[in-house]
Coordinates of C-alpha atoms and ligand atoms in Angstrom, one line a residue:
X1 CA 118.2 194.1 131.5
X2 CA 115.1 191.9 132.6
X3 CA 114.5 191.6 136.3
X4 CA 113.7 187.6 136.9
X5 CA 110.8 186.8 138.9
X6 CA 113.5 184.8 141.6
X7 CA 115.9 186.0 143.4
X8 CA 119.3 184.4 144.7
X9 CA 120.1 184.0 148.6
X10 CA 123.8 184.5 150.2
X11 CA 123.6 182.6 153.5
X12 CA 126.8 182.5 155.7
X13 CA 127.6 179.7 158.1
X14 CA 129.3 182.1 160.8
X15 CA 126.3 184.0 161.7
X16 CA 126.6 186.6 160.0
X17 CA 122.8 188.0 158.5
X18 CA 122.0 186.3 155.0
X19 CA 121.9 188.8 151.6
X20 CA 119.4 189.0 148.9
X21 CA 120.5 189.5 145.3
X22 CA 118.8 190.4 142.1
X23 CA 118.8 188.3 139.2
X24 CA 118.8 189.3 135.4
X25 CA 117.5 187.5 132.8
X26 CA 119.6 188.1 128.9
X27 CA 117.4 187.3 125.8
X28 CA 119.7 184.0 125.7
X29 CA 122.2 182.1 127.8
X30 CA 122.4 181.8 131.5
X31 CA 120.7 184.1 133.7
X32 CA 123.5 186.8 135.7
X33 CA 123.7 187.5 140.0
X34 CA 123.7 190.7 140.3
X35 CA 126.9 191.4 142.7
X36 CA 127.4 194.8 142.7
X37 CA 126.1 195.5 146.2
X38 CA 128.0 192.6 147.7
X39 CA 130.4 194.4 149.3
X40 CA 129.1 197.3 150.7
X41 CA 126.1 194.8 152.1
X42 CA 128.6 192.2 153.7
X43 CA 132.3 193.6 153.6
X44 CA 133.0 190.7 151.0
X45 CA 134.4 190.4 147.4
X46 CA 133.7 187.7 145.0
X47 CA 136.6 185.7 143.8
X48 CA 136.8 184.7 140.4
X49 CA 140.6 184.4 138.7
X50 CA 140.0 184.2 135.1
X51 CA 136.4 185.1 135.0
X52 CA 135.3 181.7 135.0
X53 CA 131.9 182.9 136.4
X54 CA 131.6 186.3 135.8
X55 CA 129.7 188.3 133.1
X56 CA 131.8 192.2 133.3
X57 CA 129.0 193.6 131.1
X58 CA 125.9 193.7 129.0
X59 CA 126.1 193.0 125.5
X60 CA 124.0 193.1 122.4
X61 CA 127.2 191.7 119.8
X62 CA 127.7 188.2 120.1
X63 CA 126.8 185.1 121.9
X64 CA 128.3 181.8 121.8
X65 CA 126.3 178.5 122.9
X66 CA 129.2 176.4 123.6
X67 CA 127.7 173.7 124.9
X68 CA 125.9 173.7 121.1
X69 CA 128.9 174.8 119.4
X70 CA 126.9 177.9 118.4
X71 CA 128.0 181.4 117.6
X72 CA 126.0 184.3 116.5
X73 CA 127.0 188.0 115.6
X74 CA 123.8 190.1 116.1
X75 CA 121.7 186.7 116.1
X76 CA 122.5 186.2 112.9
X77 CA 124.4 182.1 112.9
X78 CA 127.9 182.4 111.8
X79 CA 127.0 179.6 109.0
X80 CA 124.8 181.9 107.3
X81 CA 126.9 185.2 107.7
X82 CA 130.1 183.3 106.3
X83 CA 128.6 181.5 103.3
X84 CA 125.8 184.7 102.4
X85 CA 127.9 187.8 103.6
X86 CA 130.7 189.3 102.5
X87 CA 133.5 191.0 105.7
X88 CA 132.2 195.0 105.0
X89 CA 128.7 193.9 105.5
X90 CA 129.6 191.4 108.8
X91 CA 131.8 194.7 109.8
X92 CA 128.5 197.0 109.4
X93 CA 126.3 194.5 111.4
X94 CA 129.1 194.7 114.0
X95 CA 129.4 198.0 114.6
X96 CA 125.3 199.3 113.6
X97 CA 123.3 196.1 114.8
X98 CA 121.9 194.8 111.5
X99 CA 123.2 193.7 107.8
X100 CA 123.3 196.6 105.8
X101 CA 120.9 196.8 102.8
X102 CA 122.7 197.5 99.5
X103 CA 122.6 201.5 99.6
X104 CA 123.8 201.3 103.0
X105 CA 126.6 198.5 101.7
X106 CA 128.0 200.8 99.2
X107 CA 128.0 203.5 101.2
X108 CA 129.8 201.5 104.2
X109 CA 132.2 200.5 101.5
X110 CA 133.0 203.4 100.0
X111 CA 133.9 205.3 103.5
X112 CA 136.0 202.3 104.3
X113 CA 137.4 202.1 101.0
X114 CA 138.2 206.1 101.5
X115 CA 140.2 205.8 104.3
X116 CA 142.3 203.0 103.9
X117 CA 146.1 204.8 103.0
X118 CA 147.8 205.3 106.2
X119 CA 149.8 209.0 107.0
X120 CA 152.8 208.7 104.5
X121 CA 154.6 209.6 108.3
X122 CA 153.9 206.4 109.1
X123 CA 156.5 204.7 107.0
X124 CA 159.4 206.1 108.8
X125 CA 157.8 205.1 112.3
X126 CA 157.8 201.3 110.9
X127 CA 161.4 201.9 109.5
X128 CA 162.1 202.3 113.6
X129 CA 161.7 198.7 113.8
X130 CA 164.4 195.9 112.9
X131 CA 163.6 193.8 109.9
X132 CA 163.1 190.8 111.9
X133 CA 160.7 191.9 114.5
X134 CA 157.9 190.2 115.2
X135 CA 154.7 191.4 112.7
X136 CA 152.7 192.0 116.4
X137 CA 155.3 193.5 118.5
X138 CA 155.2 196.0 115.0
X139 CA 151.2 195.9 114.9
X140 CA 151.1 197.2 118.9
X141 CA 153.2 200.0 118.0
X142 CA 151.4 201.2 114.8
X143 CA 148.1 200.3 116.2
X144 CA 149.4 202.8 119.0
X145 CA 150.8 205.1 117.2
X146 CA 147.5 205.5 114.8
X147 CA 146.7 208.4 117.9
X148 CA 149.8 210.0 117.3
X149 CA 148.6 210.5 113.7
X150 CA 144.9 211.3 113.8
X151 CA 144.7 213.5 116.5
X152 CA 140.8 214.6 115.1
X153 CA 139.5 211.3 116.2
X154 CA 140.9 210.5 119.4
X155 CA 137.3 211.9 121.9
X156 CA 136.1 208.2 122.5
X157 CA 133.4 210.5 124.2
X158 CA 132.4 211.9 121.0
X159 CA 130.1 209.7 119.1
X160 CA 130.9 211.3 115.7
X161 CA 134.8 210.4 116.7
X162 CA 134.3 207.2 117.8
X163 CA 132.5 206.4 114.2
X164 CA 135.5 208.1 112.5
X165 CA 138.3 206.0 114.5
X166 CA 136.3 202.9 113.6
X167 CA 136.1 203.3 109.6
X168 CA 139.7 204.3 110.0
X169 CA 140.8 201.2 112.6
X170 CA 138.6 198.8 110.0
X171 CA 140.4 200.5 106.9
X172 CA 144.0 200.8 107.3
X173 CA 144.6 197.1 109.3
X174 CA 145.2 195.5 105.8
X175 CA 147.5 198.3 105.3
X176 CA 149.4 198.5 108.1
X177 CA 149.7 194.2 108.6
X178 CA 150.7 194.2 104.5
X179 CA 153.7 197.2 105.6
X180 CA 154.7 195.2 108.3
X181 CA 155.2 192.0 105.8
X182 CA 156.7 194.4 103.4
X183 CA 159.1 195.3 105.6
X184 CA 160.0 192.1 107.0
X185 CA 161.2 191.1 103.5
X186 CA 162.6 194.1 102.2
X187 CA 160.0 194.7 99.6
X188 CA 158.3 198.8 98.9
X189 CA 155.4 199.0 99.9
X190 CA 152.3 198.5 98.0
X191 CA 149.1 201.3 98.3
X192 CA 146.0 200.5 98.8
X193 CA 143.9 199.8 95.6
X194 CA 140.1 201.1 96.0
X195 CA 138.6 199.1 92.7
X196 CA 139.4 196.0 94.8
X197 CA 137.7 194.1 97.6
X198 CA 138.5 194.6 100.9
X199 CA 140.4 191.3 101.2
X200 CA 141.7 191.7 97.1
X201 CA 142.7 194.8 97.9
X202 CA 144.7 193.0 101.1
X203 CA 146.0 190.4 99.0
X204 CA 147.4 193.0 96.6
X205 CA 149.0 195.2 98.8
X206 CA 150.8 191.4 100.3
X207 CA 151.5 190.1 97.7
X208 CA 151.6 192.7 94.5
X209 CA 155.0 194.4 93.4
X210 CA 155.6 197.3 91.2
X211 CA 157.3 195.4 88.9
X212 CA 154.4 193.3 87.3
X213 CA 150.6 192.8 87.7
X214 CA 149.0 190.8 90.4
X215 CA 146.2 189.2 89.6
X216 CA 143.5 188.5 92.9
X217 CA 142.7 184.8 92.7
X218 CA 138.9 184.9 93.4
X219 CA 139.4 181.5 95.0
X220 CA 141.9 182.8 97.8
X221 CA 139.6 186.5 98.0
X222 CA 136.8 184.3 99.2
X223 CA 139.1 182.1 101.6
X224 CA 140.4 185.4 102.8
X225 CA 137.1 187.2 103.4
X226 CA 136.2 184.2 105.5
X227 CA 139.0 184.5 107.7
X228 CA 137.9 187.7 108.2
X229 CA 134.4 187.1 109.0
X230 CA 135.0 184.4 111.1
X231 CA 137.6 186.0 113.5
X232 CA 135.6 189.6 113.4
X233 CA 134.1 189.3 117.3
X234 CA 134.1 186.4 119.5
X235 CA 132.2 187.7 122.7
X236 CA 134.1 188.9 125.8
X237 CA 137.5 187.0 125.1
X238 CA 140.5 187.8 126.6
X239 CA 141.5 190.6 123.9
X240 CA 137.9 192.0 123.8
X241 CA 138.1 192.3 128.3
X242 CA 141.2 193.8 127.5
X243 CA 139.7 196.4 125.2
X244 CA 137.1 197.2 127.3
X245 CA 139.2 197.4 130.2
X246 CA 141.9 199.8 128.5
X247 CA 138.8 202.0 127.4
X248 CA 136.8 202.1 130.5
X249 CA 139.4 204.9 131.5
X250 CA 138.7 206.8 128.9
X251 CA 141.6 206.7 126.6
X252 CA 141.4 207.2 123.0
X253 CA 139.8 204.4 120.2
X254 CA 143.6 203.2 118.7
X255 CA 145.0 203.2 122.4
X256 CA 142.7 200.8 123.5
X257 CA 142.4 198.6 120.3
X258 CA 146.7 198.6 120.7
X259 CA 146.2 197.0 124.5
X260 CA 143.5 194.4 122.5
X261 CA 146.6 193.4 119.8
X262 CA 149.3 193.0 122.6
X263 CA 146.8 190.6 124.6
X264 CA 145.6 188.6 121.2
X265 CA 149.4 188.1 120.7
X266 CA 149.4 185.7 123.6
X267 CA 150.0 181.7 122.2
X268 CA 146.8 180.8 124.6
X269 CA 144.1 183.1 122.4
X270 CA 145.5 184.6 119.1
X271 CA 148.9 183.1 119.2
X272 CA 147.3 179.9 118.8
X273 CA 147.5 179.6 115.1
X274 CA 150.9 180.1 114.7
X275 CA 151.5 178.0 117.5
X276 CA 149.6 174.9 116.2
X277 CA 151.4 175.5 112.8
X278 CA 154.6 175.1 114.3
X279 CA 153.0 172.4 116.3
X280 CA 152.3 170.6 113.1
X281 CA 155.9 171.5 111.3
X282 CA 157.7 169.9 114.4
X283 CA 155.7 166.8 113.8
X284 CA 156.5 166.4 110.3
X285 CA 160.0 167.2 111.0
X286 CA 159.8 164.1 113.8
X287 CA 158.3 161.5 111.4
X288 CA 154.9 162.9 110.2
X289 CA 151.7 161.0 110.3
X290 CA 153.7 157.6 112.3
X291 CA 154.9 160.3 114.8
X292 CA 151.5 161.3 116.1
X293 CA 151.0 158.6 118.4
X294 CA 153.8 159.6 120.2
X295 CA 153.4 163.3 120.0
X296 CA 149.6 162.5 121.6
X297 CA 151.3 160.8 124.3
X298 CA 153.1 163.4 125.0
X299 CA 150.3 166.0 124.8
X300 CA 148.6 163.7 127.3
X301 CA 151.0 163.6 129.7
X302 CA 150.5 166.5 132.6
X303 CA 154.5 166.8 133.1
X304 CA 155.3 167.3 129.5
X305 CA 154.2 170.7 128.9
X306 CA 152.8 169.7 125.5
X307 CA 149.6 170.6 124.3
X308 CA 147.6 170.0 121.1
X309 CA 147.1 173.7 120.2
X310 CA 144.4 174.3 118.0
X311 CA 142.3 172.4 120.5
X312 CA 140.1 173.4 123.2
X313 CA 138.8 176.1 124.3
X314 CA 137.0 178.2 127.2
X315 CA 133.8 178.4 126.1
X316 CA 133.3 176.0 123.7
X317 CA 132.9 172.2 124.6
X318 CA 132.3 171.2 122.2
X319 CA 133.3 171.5 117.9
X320 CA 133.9 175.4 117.1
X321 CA 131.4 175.7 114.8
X322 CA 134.1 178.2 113.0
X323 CA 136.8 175.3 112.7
X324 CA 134.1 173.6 110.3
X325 CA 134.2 176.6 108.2
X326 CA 137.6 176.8 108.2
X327 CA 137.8 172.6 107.6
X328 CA 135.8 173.8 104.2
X329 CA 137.5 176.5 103.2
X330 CA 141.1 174.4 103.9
X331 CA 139.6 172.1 101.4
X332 CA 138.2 174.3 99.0
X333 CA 141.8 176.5 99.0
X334 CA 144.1 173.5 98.9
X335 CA 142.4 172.0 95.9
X336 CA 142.1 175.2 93.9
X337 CA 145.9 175.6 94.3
X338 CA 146.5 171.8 93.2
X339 CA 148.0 170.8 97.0
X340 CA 145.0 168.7 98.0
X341 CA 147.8 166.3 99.0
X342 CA 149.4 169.1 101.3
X343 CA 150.9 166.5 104.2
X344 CA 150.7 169.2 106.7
X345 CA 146.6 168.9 105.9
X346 CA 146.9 165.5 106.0
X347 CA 148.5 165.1 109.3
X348 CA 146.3 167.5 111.0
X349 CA 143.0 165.5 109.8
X350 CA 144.7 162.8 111.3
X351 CA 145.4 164.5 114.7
X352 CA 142.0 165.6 114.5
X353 CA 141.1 162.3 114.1
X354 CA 142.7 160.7 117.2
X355 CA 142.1 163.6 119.3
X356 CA 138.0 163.6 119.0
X357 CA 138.4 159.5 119.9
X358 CA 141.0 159.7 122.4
X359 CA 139.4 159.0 126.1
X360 CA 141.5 162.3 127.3
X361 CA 140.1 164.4 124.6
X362 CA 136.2 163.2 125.4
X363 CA 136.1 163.3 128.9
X364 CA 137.4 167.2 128.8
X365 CA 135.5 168.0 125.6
X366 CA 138.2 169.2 123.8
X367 CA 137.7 169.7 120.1
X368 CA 139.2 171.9 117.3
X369 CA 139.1 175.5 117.1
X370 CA 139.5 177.8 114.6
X371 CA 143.0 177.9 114.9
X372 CA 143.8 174.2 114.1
X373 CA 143.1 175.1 110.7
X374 CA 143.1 178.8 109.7
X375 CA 147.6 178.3 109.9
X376 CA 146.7 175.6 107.2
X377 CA 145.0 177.9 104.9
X378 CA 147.3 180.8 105.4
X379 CA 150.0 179.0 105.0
X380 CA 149.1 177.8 101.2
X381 CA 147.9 181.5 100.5
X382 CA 151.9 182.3 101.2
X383 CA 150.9 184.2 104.2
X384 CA 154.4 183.9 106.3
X385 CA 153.8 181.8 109.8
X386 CA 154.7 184.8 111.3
X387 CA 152.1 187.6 110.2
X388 CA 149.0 184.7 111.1
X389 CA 148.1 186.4 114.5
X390 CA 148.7 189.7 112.2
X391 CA 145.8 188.8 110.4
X392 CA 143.9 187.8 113.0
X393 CA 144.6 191.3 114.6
X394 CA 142.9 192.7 110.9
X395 CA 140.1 190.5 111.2
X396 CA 139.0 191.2 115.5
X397 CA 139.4 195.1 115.2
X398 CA 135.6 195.0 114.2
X399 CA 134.8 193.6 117.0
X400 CA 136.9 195.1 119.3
X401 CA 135.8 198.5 118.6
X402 CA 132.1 197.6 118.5
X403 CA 132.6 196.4 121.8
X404 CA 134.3 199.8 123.0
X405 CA 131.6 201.6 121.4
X406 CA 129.2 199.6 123.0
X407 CA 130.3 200.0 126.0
X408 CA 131.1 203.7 125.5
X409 CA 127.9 204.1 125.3
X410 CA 126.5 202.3 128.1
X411 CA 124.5 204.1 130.9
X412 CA 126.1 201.4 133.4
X413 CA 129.7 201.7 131.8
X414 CA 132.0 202.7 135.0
X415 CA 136.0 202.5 134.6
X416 CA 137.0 198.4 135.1
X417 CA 138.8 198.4 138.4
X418 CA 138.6 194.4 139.6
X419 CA 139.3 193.7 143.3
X420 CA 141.8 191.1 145.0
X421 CA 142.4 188.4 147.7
X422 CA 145.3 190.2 149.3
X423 CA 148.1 187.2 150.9
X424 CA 151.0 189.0 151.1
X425 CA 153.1 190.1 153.9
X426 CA 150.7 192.0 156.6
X427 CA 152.2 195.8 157.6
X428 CA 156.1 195.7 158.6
X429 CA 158.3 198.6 159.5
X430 CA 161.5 199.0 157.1
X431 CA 164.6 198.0 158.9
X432 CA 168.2 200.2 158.6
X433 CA 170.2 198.4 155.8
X434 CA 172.7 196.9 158.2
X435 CA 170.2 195.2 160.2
X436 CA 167.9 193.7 157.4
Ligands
LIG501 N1 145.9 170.0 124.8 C1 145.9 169.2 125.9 N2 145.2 169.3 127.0 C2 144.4 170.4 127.1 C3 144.3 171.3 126.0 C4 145.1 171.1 124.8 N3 145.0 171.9 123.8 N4 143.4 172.3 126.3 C5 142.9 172.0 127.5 N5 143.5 170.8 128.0 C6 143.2 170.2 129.3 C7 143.8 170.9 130.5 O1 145.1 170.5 130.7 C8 142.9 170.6 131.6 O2 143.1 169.3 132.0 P1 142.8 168.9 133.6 O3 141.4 169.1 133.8 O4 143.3 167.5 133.6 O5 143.7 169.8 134.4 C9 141.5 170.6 130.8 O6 141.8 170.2 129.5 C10 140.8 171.9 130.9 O7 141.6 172.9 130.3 P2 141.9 174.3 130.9 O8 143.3 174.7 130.5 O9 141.5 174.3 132.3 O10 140.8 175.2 130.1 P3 140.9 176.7 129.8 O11 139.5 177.1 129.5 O12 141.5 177.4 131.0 O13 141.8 176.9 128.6 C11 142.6 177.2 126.3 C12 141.3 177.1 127.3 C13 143.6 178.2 126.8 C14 142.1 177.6 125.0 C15 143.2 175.8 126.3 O14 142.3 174.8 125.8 C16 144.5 175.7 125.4 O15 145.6 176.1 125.9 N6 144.4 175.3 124.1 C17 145.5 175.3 123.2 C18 145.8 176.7 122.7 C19 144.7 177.2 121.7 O16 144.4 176.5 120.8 N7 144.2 178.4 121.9 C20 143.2 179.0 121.0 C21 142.0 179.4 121.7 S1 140.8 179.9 120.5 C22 141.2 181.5 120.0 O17 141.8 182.2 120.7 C23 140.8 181.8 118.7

């Protein structure tokens, strides 16, 4: 961290003596008020619900401009990684700080490729679950239970463990979210393949049955690898804090990654694309396109609860440059399997297209994010509604466990332990039950 050459001032209007306080400068992005002293130098906590002004760490990952609409993983622009990378080498510049060269690919590849069966055990844990449970309420229990099963990794104080728990968090996600959608419609489950891609070999184990070939369209592969590449890390989000959170005490790799999938299952971060998907079904149901005026109302109005999910976002004000992408590859996937007049498509363009001019939409920047159309592609891949977040799940484990690592290995790292405004009742004495 780089000391600036100014320094910020706490002055109090009751007296009490005024406080100096560091500043650091990052390589980009705003410059950070070093608070740590703040309390043992005035008796006072900052307070800060939702961490609108807070940075709870150092990182070297990823930064997002969002009043650009920038994003970039190791510096690299998301543009570039998603149109000249494929996921393994966006997962190696993740986790080691630069693009692999292509020795160092095939090696990356062939470790992830080695470990991506899961403990044939593992099976009869998933057979625990009922047949309709949700894919992520299943995902935070295998994700969890992943400990239960590789015991040898589980020292997140060992570097050589931590590197181990990572090939094997980035190598059996496809298998375990393709299980859980195995299950869910009755279907045996399909191993891993290693001649194929890492998203071919996904596809296959989703979609392939042992009764007859499956052919990987290269068309969908691509589409899929995207996904991947574009939800791999997204900075300190709310899944990510929880991560790092969960690991600051020291638990194991998969026990903290679990606590990331049970917050990304929330509808206000990962839940979103299944959300807006449903948002969009509803609306067809109601009318379609001559229904969106209406449902915009609606979405407008405070008291109705509504929301145009898919839209806006907590960093970004303005367009997520990762909803262009997706935008691109809707197009690209819809055409290739002949549903370029998909009306779901259709009525989201025109959502989009109302939202971006609407007065409500400007004045609070609110544009699309990569959820308002990542449900679209899924959904013409065959990828249930359901399993979207799922996938999402696959795609962030990169980043989650590069941010664990990270932070791992962090001389400042100290267990997360945030502070409160207390305004509940003051100290009372318990009263006998008959006089209470
Ligand atoms: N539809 C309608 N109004 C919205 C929307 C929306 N999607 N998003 C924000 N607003 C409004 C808020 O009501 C608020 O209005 P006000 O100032 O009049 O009170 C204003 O815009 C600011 O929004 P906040 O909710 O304060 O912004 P915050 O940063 O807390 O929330 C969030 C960001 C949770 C993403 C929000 O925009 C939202 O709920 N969007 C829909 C869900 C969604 O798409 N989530 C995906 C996030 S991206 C991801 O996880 C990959």
């Amino acid at each position: 961290m780089k000391l600036a050459d100014y320094k910020a001032t706490l002055s109090f209007s009751n007296g009490s003596p005024a406080v100096d306080m560091p500043i650091y400068q990052g390589n980009i992005g705003p410059d950070v008020i070093d608070i740590r002293k703040l309390y043992a130098q005035t008796g006072k906590f900052t307070y800060d619900p939702g961490f609108l002004s807070t940075a709870a760490c150092q990182s070297t990952i990823t930064y997002i401009d969002g009043d650009k609409g920038e994003l970039l993983y190791r510096g690299y622009p998301i543009e570039q990684l998603a149109t000249n990378c494929d996921f393994l080498e966006t997962c190696h510049l993740l986790l080691y700080g630069d693009l692999p060269d292509a020795a160092k690919k095939k090696d990356f590849t062939s470790r992830v490729t080695n470990h991506t069966m899961v403990n044939e055990q593992m099976q009869f844990f998933l057979r625990g679950f009922r047949r309709d449970a949700h894919p992520m309420a299943i995902m935070t229990g295998l994700v969890g239970a992943l400990s239960a099963f590789y015991h040898d990794s589980t020292d997140v104080h060992n570097a050589e463990h931590r590197d181990i728990s990572a090939i094997r968090l980035i190598a059996k996600m496809p298998t375990l979210v393709a299980m859980a959608y195995k299950y869910s419609v009755g279907q045996p489950f399909i191993y891993p393949k290693n001649d194929l891609s890492y998203a071919g070999n996904f596809m296959h184990m989703m979609f392939a049955t042992p009764c007859e070939e499956y052919k990987v369209n290269p068309v969908i592969e691509r589409a899929m690898d995207r996904i991947f590449i574009l939800h791999a890390d997204h900075e300190q989000n709310a899944s990510t804090s929880t991560v790092r959170l969960c690991g600051s005490s020291g638990t194991n790799p998969f026990a903290a990654i679990a606590a990331g999938v049970a917050c990304l299952w929330g509808p206000a971060h990962g839940g979103a694309n299944e959300a807006c998907l449903e948002m969009l079904e509803d609306i067809q149901r109601m009318g379609g396109v001559s229904k969106v005026g209406e449902f915009m109302e609606k979405v407008k109005d405070k008291n109705s609860g509504v929301k145009l999910m898919g839209f806006g976002h907590r960093v970004y004000k303005n367009y997520d440059p990762r909803a262009k992408l997706m935008q691109e590859t809707c197009n690209e996937v819809l055409t290739a399997l002949g549903l370029e007049n998909d009306p779901l498509f259709k009525l989201a363009k025109q959502l989009e297209k109302i939202a971006l001019e609407d007065d409500y939409f400007v004045q609070r920047k609110l544009y699309p994010n990569v959820d308002f159309y990542s449900g679209i592609v899924q959904r013409a891949i065959g990828i249930p509604v359901k399993l979207f977040t799922g996938i999402f799940a696959l795609a962030r484990t990169v980043g989650w466990i590069a941010q664990l690592n990270e932070m791992i290995g962090d001389p400042e790292y100290k267990i997360g332990r945030p502070r409160q405004l207390f305004t509940g009742s003051v100290k009372r004495d318990v009263m006998p039950i008959a006089k209470r």
